[in-house]
PDB file of C-alpha atoms in Angstrom:
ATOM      1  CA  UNK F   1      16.860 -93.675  67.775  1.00  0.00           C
ATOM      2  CA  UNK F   2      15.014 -90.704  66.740  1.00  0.00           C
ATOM      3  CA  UNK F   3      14.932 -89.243  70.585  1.00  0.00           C
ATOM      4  CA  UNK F   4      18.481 -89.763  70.506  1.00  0.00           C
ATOM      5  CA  UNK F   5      18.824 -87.032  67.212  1.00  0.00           C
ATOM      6  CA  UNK F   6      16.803 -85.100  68.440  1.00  0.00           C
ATOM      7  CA  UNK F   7      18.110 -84.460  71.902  1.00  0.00           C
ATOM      8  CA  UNK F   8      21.698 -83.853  70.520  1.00  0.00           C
ATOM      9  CA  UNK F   9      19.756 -81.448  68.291  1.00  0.00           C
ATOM     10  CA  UNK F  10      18.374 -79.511  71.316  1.00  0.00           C
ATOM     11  CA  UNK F  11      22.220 -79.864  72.666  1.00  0.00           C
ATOM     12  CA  UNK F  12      23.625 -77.652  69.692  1.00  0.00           C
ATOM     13  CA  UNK F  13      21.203 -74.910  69.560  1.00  0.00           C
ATOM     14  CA  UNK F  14      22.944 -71.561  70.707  1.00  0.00           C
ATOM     15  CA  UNK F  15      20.589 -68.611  70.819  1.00  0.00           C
ATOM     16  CA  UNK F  16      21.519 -65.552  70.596  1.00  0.00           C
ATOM     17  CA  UNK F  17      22.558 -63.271  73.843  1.00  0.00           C
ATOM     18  CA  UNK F  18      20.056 -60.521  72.836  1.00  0.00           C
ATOM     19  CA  UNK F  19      22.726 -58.060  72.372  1.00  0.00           C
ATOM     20  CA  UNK F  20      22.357 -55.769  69.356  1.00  0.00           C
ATOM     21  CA  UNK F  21      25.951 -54.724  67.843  1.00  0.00           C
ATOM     22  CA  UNK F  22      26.633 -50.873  67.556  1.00  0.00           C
ATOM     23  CA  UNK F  23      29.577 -50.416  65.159  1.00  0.00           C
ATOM     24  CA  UNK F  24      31.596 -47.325  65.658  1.00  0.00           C
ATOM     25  CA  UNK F  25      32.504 -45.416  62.597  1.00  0.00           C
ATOM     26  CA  UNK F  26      36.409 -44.733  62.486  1.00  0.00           C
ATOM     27  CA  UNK F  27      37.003 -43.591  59.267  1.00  0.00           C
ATOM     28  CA  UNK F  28      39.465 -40.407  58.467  1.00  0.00           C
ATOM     29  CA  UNK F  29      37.560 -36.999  58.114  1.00  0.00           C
ATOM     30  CA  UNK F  30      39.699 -36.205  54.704  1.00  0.00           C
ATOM     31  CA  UNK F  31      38.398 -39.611  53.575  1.00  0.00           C
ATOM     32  CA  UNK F  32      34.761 -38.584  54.780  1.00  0.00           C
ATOM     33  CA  UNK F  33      34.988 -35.836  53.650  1.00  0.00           C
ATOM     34  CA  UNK F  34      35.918 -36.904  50.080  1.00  0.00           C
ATOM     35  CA  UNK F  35      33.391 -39.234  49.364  1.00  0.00           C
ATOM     36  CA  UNK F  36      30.536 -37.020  50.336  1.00  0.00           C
ATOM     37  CA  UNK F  37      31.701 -34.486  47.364  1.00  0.00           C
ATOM     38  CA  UNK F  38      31.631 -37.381  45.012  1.00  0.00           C
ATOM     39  CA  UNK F  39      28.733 -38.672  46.275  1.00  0.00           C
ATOM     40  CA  UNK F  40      26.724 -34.839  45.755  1.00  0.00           C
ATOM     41  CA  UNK F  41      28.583 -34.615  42.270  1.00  0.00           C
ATOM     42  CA  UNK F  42      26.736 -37.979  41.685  1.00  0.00           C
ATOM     43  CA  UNK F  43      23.523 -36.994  42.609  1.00  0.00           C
ATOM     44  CA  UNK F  44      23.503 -33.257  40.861  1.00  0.00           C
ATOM     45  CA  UNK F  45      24.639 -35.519  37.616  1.00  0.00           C
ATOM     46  CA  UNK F  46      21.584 -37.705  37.983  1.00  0.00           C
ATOM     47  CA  UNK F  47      19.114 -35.076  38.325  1.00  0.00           C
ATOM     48  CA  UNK F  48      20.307 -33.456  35.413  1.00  0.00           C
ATOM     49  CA  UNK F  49      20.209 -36.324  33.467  1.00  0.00           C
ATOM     50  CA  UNK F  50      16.490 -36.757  34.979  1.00  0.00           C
ATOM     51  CA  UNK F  51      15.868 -33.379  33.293  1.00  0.00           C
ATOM     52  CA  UNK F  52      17.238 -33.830  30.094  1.00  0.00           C
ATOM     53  CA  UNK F  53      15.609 -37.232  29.814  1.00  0.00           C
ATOM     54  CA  UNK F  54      12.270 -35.461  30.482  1.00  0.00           C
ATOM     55  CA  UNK F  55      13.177 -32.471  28.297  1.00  0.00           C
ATOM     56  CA  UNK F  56      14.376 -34.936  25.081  1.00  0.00           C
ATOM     57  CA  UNK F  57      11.475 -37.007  25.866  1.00  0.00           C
ATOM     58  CA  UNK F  58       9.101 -34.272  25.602  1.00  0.00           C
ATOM     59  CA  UNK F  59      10.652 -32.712  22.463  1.00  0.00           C
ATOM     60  CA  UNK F  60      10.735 -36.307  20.728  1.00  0.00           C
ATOM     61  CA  UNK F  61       6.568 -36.335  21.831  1.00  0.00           C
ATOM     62  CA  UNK F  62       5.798 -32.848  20.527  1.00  0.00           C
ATOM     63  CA  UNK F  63       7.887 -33.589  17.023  1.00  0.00           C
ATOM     64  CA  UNK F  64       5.923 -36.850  16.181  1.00  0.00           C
ATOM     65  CA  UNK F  65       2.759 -35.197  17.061  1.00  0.00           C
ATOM     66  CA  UNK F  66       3.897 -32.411  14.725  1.00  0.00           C
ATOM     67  CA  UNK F  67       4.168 -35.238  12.246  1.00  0.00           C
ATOM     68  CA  UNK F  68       1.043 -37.000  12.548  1.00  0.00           C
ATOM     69  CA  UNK F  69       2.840 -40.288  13.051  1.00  0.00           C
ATOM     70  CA  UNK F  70       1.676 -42.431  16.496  1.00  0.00           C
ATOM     71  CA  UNK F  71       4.671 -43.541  18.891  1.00  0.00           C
ATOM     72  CA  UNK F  72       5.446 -45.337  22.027  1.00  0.00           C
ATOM     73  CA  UNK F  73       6.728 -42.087  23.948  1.00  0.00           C
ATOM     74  CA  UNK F  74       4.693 -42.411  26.958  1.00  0.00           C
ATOM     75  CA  UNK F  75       6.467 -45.795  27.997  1.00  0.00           C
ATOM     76  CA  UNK F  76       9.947 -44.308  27.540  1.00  0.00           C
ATOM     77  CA  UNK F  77       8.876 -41.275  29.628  1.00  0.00           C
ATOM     78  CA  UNK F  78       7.581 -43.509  32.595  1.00  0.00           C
ATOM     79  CA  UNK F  79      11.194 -45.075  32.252  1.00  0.00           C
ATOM     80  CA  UNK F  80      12.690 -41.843  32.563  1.00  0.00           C
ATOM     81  CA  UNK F  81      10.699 -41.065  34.999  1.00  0.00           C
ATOM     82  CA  UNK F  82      11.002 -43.726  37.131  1.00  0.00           C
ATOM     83  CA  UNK F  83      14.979 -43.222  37.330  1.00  0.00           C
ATOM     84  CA  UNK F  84      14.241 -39.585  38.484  1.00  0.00           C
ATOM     85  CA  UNK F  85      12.155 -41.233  41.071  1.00  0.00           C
ATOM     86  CA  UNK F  86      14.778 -44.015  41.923  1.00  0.00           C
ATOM     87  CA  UNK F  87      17.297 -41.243  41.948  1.00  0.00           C
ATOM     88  CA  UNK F  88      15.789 -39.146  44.348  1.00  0.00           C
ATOM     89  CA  UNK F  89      14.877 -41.127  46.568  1.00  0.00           C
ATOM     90  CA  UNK F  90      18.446 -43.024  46.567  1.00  0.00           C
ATOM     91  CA  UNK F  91      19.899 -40.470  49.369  1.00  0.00           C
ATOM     92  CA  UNK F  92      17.323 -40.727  51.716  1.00  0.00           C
ATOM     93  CA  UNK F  93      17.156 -44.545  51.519  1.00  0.00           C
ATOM     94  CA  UNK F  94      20.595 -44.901  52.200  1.00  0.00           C
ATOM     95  CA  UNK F  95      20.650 -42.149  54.959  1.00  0.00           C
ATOM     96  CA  UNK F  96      17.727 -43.836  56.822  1.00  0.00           C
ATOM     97  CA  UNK F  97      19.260 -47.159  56.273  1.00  0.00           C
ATOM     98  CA  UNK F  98      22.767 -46.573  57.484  1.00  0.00           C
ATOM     99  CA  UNK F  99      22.845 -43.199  59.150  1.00  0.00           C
TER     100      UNK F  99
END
């Protein structure tokens, strides 16, 4: 009984022909085009939002210090640092991925 599954098993196996697809792109240059401004307005937007997380950050630091009084800064500035991280390495990610 159990030679009987498991040559029908064997029977329905398909393997794969080896052949590695190689999509063509086809979309319209004006559409292309378009998305690769957004896509730069995008990434100016979140390195100046890296900056001015850093900058605020660093104020908010040098205030307290000014004040005497002991905060958690240095875990919200490896936060903000981590996006600036995460968003600069976003493009080249996606360029080695998919271009």
């Amino acid at each position: 009984m159990l030679d009987k599954l498991v040559a029908k098993a064997h029977g329905t196996i398909v393997l794969a022909d080896g052949d590695v697809p190689n999509p063509t792109r086809d979309a319209p240059g004006a559409l292309t085009g378009k998305v690769d401004t957004v896509l730069g307005i995008l990434a100016w937007a979140g390195t100046a939002a890296g900056v001015a997380g850093v900058l605020i950050t660093g104020a908010m630091m040098a205030i307290s210090m000014r004040r005497g009084e002991g905060s958690e800064h240095m875990g919200r500035l490896g936060m903000v640092l981590g996006g600036c991280v995460l968003v600069a390495t976003a493009g080249p990610v996606v360029t080695f991925v998919f271009g």
